[in-house]
Coordinates of C-alpha atoms in Angstrom, one line a residue:
X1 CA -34.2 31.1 28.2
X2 CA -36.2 28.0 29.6
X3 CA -37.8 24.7 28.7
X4 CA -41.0 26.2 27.1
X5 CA -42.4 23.2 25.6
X6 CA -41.6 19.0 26.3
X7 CA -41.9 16.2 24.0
X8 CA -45.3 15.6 25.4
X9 CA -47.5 13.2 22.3
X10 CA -50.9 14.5 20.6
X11 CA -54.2 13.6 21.9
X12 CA -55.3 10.2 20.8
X13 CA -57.2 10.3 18.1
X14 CA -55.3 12.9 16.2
X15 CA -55.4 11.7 12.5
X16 CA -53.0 13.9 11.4
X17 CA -50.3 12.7 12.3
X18 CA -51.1 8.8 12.3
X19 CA -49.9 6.3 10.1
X20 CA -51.7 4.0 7.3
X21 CA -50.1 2.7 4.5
X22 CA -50.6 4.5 1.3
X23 CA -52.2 7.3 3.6
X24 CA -50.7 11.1 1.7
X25 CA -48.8 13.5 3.9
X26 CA -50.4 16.9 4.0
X27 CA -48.8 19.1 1.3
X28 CA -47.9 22.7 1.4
X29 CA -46.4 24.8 -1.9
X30 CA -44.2 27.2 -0.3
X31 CA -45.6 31.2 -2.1
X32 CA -41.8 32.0 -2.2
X33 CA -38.4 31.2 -1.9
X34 CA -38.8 33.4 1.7
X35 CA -40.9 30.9 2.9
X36 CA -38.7 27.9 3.0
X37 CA -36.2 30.1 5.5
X38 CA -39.3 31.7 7.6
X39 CA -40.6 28.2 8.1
X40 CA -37.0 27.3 9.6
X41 CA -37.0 30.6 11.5
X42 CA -40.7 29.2 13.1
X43 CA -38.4 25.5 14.0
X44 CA -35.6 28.0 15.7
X45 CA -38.4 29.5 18.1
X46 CA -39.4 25.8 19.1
X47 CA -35.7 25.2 19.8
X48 CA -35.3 28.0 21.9
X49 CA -37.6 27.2 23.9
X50 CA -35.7 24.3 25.2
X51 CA -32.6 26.2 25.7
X52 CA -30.9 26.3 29.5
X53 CA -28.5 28.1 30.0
X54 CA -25.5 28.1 32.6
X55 CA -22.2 29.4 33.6
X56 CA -20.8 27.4 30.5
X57 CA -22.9 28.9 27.8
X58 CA -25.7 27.0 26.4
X59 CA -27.2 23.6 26.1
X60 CA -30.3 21.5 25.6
X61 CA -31.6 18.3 27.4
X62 CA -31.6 15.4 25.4
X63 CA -34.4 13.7 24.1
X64 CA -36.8 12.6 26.3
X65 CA -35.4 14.7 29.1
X66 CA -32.8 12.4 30.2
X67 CA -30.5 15.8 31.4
X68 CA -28.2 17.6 29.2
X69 CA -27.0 16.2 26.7
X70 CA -23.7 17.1 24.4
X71 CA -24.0 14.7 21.6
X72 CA -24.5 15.2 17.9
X73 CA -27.4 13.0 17.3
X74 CA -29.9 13.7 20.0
X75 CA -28.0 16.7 21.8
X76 CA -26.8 19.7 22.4
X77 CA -23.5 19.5 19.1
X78 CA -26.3 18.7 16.7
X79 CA -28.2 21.5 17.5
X80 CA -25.1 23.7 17.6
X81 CA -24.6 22.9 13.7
X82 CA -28.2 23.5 13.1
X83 CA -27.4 27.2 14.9
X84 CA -24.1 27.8 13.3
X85 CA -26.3 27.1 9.4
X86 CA -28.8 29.6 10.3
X87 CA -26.6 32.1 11.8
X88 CA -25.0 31.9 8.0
X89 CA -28.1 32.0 6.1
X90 CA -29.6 34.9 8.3
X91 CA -26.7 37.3 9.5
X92 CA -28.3 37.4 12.5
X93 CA -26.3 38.4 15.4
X94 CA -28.6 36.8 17.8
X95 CA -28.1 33.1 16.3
X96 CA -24.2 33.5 16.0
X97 CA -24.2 34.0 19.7
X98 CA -26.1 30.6 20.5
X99 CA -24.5 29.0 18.3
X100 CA -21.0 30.0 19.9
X101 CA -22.2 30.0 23.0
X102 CA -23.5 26.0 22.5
X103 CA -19.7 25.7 21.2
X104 CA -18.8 26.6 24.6
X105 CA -21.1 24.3 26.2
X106 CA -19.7 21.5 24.2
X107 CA -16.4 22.1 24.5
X108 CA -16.5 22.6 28.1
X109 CA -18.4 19.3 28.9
X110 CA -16.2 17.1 27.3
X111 CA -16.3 14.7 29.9
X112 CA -19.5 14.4 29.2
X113 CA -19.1 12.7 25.7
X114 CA -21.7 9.7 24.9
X115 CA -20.2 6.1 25.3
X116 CA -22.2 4.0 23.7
X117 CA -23.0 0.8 21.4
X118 CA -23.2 3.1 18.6
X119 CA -19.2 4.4 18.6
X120 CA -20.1 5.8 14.8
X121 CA -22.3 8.1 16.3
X122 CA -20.6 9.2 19.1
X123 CA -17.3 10.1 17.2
X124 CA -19.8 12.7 14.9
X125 CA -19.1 14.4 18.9
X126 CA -15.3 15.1 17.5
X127 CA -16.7 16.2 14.0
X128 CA -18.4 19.0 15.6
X129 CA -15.8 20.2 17.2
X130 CA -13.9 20.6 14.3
X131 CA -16.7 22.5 12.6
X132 CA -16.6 25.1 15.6
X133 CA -13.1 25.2 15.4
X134 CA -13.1 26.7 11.2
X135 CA -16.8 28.4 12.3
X136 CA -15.5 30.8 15.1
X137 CA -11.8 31.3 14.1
X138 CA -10.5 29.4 17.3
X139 CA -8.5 26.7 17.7
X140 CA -9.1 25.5 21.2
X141 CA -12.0 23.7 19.8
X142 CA -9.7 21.7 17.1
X143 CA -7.6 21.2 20.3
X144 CA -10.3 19.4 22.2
X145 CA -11.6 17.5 19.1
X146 CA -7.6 15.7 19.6
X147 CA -8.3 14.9 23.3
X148 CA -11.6 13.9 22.3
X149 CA -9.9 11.3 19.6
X150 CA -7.7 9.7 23.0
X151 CA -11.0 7.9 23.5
X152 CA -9.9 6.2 20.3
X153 CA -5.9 6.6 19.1
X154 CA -5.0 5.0 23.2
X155 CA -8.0 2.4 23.4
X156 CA -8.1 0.5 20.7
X157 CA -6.9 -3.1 19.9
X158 CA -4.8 -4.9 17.4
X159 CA -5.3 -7.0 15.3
X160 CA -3.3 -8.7 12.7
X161 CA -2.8 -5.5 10.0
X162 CA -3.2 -2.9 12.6
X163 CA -5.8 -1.4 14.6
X164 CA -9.5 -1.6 15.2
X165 CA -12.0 -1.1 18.0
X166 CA -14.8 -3.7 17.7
X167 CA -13.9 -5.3 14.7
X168 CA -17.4 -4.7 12.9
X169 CA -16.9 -2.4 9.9
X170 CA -20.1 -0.7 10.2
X171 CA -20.4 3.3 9.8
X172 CA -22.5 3.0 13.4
X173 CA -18.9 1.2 14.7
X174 CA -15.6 1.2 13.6
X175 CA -16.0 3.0 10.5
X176 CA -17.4 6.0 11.5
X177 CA -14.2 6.2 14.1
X178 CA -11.7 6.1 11.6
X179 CA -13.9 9.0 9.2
X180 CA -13.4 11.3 12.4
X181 CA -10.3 10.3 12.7
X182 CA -9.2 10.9 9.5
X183 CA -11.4 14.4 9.5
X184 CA -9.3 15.4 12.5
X185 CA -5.8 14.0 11.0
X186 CA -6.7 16.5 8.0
X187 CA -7.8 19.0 10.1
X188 CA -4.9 19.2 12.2
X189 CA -2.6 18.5 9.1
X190 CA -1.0 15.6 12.0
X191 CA 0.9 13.2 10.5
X192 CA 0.8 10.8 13.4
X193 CA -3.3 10.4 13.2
X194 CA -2.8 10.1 9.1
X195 CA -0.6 7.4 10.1
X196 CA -2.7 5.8 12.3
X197 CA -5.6 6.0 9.9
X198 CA -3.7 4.3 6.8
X199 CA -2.8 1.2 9.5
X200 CA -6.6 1.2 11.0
X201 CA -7.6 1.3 7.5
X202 CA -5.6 -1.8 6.6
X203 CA -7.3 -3.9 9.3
X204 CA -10.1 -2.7 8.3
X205 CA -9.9 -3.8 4.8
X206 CA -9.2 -7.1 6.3
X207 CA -12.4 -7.8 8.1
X208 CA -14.6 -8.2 4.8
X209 CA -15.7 -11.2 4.5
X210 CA -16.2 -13.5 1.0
X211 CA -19.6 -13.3 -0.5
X212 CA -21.0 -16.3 -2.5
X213 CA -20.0 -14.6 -5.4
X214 CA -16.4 -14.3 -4.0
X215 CA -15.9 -10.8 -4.2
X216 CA -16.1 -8.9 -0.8
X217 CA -18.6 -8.4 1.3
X218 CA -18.3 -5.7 4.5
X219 CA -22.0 -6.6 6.0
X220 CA -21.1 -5.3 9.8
X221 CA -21.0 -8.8 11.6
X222 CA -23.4 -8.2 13.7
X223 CA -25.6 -10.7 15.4
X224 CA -28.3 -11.4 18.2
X225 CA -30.9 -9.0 19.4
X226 CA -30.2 -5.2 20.3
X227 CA -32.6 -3.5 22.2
X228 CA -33.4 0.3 21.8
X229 CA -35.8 2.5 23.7
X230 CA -37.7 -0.5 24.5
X231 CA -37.6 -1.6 20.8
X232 CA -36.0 -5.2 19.9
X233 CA -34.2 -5.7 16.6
X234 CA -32.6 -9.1 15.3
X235 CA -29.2 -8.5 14.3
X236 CA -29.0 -12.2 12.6
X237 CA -29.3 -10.8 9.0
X238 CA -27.3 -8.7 7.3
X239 CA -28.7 -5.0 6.9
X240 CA -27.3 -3.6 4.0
X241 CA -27.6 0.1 3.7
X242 CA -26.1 3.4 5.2
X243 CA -25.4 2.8 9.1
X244 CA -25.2 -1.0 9.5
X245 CA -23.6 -2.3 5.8
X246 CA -22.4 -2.0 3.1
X247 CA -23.1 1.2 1.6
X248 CA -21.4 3.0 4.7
X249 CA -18.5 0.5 4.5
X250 CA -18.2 1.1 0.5
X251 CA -18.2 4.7 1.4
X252 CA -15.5 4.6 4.2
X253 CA -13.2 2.6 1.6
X254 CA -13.5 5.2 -0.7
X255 CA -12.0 7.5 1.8
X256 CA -9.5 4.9 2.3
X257 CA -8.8 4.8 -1.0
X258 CA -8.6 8.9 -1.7
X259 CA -6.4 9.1 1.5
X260 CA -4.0 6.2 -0.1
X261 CA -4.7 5.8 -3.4
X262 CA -4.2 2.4 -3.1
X263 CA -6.2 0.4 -5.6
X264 CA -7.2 -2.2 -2.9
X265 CA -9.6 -0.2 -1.2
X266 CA -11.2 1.1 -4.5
X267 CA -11.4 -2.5 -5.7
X268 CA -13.5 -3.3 -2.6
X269 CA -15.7 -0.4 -2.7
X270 CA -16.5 -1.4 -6.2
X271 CA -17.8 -4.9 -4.4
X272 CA -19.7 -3.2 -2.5
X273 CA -21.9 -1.6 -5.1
X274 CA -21.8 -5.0 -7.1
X275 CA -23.2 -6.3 -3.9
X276 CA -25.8 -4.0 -3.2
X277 CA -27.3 -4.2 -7.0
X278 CA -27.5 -8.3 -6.0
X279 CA -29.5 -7.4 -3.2
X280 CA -31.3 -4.8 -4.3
X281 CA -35.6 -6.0 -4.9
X282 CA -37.1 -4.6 -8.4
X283 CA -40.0 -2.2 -7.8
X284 CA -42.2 -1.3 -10.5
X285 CA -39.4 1.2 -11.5
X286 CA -36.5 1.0 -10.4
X287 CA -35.4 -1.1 -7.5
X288 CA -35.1 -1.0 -3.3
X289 CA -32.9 -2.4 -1.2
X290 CA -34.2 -4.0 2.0
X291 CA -33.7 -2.9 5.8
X292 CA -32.1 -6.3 6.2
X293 CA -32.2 -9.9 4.1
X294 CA -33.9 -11.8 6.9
X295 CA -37.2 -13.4 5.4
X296 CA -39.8 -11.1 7.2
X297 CA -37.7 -7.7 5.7
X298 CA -37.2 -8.7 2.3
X299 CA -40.3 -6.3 1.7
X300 CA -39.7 -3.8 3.7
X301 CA -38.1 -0.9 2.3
X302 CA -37.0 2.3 4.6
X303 CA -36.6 5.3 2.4
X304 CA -34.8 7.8 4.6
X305 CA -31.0 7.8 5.6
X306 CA -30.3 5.4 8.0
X307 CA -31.5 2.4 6.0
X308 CA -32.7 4.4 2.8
X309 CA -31.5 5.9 -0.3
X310 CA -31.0 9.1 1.0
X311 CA -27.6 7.6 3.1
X312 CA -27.0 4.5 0.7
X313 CA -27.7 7.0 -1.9
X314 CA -24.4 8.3 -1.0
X315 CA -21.9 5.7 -1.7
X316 CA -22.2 5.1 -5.4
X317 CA -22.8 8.7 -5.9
X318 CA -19.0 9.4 -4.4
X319 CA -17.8 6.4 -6.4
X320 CA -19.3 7.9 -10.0
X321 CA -17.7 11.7 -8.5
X322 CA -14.2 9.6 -8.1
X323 CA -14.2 7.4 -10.8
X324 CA -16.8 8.8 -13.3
X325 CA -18.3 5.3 -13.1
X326 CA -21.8 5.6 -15.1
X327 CA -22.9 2.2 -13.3
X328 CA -23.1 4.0 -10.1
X329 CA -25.1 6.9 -11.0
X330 CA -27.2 4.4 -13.1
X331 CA -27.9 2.6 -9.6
X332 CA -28.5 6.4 -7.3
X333 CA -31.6 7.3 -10.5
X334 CA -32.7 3.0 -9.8
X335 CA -33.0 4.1 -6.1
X336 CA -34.7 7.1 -6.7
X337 CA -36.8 5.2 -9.1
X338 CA -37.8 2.8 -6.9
X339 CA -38.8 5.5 -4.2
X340 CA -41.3 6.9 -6.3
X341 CA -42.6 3.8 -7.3
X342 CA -44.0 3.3 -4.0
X343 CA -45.6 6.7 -3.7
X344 CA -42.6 8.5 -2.0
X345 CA -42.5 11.1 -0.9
X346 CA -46.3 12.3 -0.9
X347 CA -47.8 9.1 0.8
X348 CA -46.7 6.9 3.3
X349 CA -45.4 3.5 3.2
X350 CA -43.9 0.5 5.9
X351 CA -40.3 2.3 5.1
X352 CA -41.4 6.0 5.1
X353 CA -44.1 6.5 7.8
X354 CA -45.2 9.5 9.9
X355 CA -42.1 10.5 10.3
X356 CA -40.4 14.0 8.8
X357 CA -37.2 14.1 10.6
X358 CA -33.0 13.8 9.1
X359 CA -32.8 10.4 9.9
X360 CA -35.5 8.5 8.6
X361 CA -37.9 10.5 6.8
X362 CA -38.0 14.2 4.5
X363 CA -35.2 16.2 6.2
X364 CA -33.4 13.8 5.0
X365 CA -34.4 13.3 2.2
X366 CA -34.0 17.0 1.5
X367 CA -30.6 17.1 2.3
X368 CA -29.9 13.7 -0.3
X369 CA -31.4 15.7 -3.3
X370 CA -30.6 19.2 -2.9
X371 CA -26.7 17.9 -2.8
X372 CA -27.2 15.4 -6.0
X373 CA -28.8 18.6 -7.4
X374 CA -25.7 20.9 -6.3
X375 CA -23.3 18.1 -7.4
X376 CA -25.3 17.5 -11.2
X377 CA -27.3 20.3 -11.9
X378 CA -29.9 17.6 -12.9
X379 CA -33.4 19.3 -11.9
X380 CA -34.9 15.9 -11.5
X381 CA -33.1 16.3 -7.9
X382 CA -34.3 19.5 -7.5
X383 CA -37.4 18.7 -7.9
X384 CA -37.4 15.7 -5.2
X385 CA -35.8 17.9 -2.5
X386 CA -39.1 20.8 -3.2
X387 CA -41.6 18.0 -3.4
X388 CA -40.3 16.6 0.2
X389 CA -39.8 19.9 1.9
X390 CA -43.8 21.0 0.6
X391 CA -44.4 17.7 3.2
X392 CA -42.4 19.8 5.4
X393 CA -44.3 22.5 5.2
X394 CA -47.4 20.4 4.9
X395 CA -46.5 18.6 8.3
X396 CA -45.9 21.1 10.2
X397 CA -47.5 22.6 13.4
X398 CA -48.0 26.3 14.7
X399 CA -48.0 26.4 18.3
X400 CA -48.2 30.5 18.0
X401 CA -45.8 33.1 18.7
X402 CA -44.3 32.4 15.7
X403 CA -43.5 28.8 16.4
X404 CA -43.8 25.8 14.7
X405 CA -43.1 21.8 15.3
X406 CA -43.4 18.4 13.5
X407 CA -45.1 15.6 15.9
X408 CA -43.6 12.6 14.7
X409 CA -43.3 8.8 15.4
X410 CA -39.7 8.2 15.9
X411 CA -39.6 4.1 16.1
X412 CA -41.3 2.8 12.5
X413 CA -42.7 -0.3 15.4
X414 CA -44.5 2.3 17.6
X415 CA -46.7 4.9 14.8
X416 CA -49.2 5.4 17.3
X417 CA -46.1 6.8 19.8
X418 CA -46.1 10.5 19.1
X419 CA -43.3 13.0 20.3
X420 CA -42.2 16.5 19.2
X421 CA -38.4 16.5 19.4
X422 CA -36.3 19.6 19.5
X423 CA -32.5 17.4 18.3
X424 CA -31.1 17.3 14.8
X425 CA -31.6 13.4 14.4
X426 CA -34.9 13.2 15.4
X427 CA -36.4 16.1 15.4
X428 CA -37.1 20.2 14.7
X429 CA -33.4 21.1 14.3
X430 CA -33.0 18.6 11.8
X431 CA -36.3 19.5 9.9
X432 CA -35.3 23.2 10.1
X433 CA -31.6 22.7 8.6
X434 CA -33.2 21.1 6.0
X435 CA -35.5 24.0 5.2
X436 CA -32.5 25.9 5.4
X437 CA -31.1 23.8 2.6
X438 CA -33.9 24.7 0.5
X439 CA -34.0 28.2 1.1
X440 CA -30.3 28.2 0.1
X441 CA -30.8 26.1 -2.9
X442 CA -33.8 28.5 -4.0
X443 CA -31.8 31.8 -3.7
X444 CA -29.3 30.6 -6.0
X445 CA -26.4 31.1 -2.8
X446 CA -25.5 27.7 -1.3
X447 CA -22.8 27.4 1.9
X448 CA -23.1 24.1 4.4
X449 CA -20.8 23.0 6.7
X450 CA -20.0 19.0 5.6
X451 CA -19.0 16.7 7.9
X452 CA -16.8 13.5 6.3
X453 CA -19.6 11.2 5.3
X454 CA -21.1 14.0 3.5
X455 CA -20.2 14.1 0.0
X456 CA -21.9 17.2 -2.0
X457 CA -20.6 20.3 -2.5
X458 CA -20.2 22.8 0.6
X459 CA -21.0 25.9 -1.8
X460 CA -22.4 26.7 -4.7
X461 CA -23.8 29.4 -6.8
X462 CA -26.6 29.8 -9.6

């Protein structure tokens, strides 16, 4: 194995793959259910090709070539999920081996965990070591997914109720520490990290603030400018949805509240989805909810999973699952409402661009419908996860030798900016799990590995 291919854009010009409001996405109708899996099979030969392997086992460069790279998001553990789904789905021997032998590679590097701004992220590190740990039988992997949480159980500060890292509730900060730290706690069946959780969990619950309404708000207290692969955001306003607001925050509450069953937490995830229904901007059916409240967003409406329905989607879907509350599943059809309205998924828009990937565009989107689908048996979701995944297959292109990629404008600010990524997050791993999904689905014979943030069904059967 070798880098075959690089992240290298299109030839200008290429209208393809540009962006224009309103513009449609090219459409494919799969022939058959085989389809869907061949399709991810063409993804797994683009993968491949950026495969290096070493004394260690296997791993891939991150994103933009920056060297290797063990994260979830952008590196080599993301694409080690991808490879441990399609080993699954295909019984073949030869994807079971990468996929153990990136397991190695990810274990082995530990040290070489990401540090960065985005601690939510970079705890999904742990989560994948727990998922090799119940995928190969071995518990060294579980084992390193406790050193890993060190970073977190000794480094952390406290506050008043207990303790916190940062003190921002997001599920890109603190909150998405304390789901892997609960995952592992579970995991482990360690009462020392359960206990640890239920204190964290405390402070957490005390850093929501009071909205005008005077119920509570968690909205992330963030603030400033943050800067991201040359991209600036403002920070000032409150950005509501999966990664930054309250939708992950309602959803980590939740959590809270199964691991306590303390009322408290559930009281305040129910804020949550009274707040986001405040918030939320009437379409012509249904309703949106904006990437953040400052003036110049109020209109503009990402669709994926970071700020879109298919992560905010999540929240009052687990609260209707734990509660049976009808206003919550009322508010996941309004979202999906609202996402047709503006043409979604066949035609672009400001929040769903030229873009196909499992963070902000139909990966994941697939994976949001194909689990409300599992979890209801309501075929309007089915539906929604085949009509994304024929832009899949619409999207795609073949390079030859069997091999297939999505170019794709990662940064919604930079359309013309077009890159082929191998990573789960942003690229063909995360395009082909989703196909995966499909295939699955389709077949009637449905197994995914979930992570804690995840709340659909791991298997089902027709």
């Amino acid at each position: 194995m070798g880098i075959a291919n690089d992240d290298r854009g299109l030839p200008t010009g290429n209208d393809r793959w540009s962006f224009r409001v309103g513009k449609p996405y090219g459409l494919k109708q799969a022939e058959s259910a085989d389809e869907w899996l061949d399709t991810a099979l063409q993804a797994e030969r683009y993968i491949e090709g950026f495969a290096i392997e070493d004394g260690d086992g296997i791993h891939w460069e991150g994103v933009g070539g920056e060297g290797p790279n063990p994260g979830y998001a952008d590196g080599s553990a993301g694409i080690m999920h991808f490879y441990i789904q399609l080993a699954r789905v295909t019984g073949d021997p030869k994807h079971r081996d990468i996929a153990r032998r990136a397991a190695e590679w990810v274990r082995d590097h530990l040290a070489q965990a990401p540090v960065t701004t985005l601690e939510g992220f970079d705890s999904c590190y742990g989560l994948m070591l727990l998922e090799a740990a119940e995928a190969f039988g071995d518990p060294s992997y579980a084992q390193t997914a406790r050193r890993f949480a060190q970073r977190y159980l000794s480094h952390c500060e406290q506050g008043e109720h207990g303790p916190y890292w940062t003190g921002n509730t997001a599920w890109v900060k603190d909150g998405g520490i304390l789901l892997f730290l609960l995952a592992l706690g579970r995991r482990l069946d360690d009462p020392e990290i359960l206990g640890f959780v239920r204190r964290a969990g405390v402070q957490y619950l005390s850093e929501g603030g009071t909205g005008a309404d005077g119920h509570v708000v968690f909205d992330g207290h963030f603030g400033g400018t943050a800067t991201f692969e040359g991209v600036v955001f403002h920070m000032d306003h409150n950005m509501p949805n999966w990664e930054f607001g309250a939708a992950g925050s309602g959803y980590i509450l939740l959590k809270l509240y199964e691991l306590t069953g303390e009322g408290r937490y559930l009281d305040a995830a129910r804020d949550q989805l009274r707040y986001l229904r405040s918030v939320a901007v009437p379409q012509t059916r249904g309703v949106l909810i904006p990437r953040s409240l400052a003036p110049e967003e109020r209109d503009l409406f990402p669709l994926g999973h970071c700020h879109g329905i298919a992560g905010t989607g999540q929240f009052p879907y687990l609260l209707h699952r734990l509660t049976g509350d009808g206003d919550a599943m009322a508010f996941v059809h309004a979202l999906a409402d609202g996402f047709e309205s503006v043409g979604a998924p066949e035609h672009q828009s400001r929040g769903l661009w030229n873009i196909d990937t499992l963070c902000c565009g139909h990966a994941g989107l697939v994976h949001y419908f194909v689990g409300l689908y599992l979890a209801t048996g309501d075929r309007r979701w089915h539906d929604l996860a085949i009509r994304c995944g024929n832009v899949i297959l619409g999207m795609k292109e073949d390079l030859g030798d069997g091999r297939a990629d999505w170019p794709i404008a990662f940064w919604r600010q930079k359309p013309d900016d077009i890159t082929r990524p191998h990573s789960l997050f942003r690229g063909a791993a995360g395009i082909g799990l989703a196909l995966i999904e499909i295939a699955m689905m389709e077949r009637g014979d449905f197994t995914l590995d979930r992570t804690i943030d995840d709340p659909f069904p791991t298997h089902w059967t027709a």
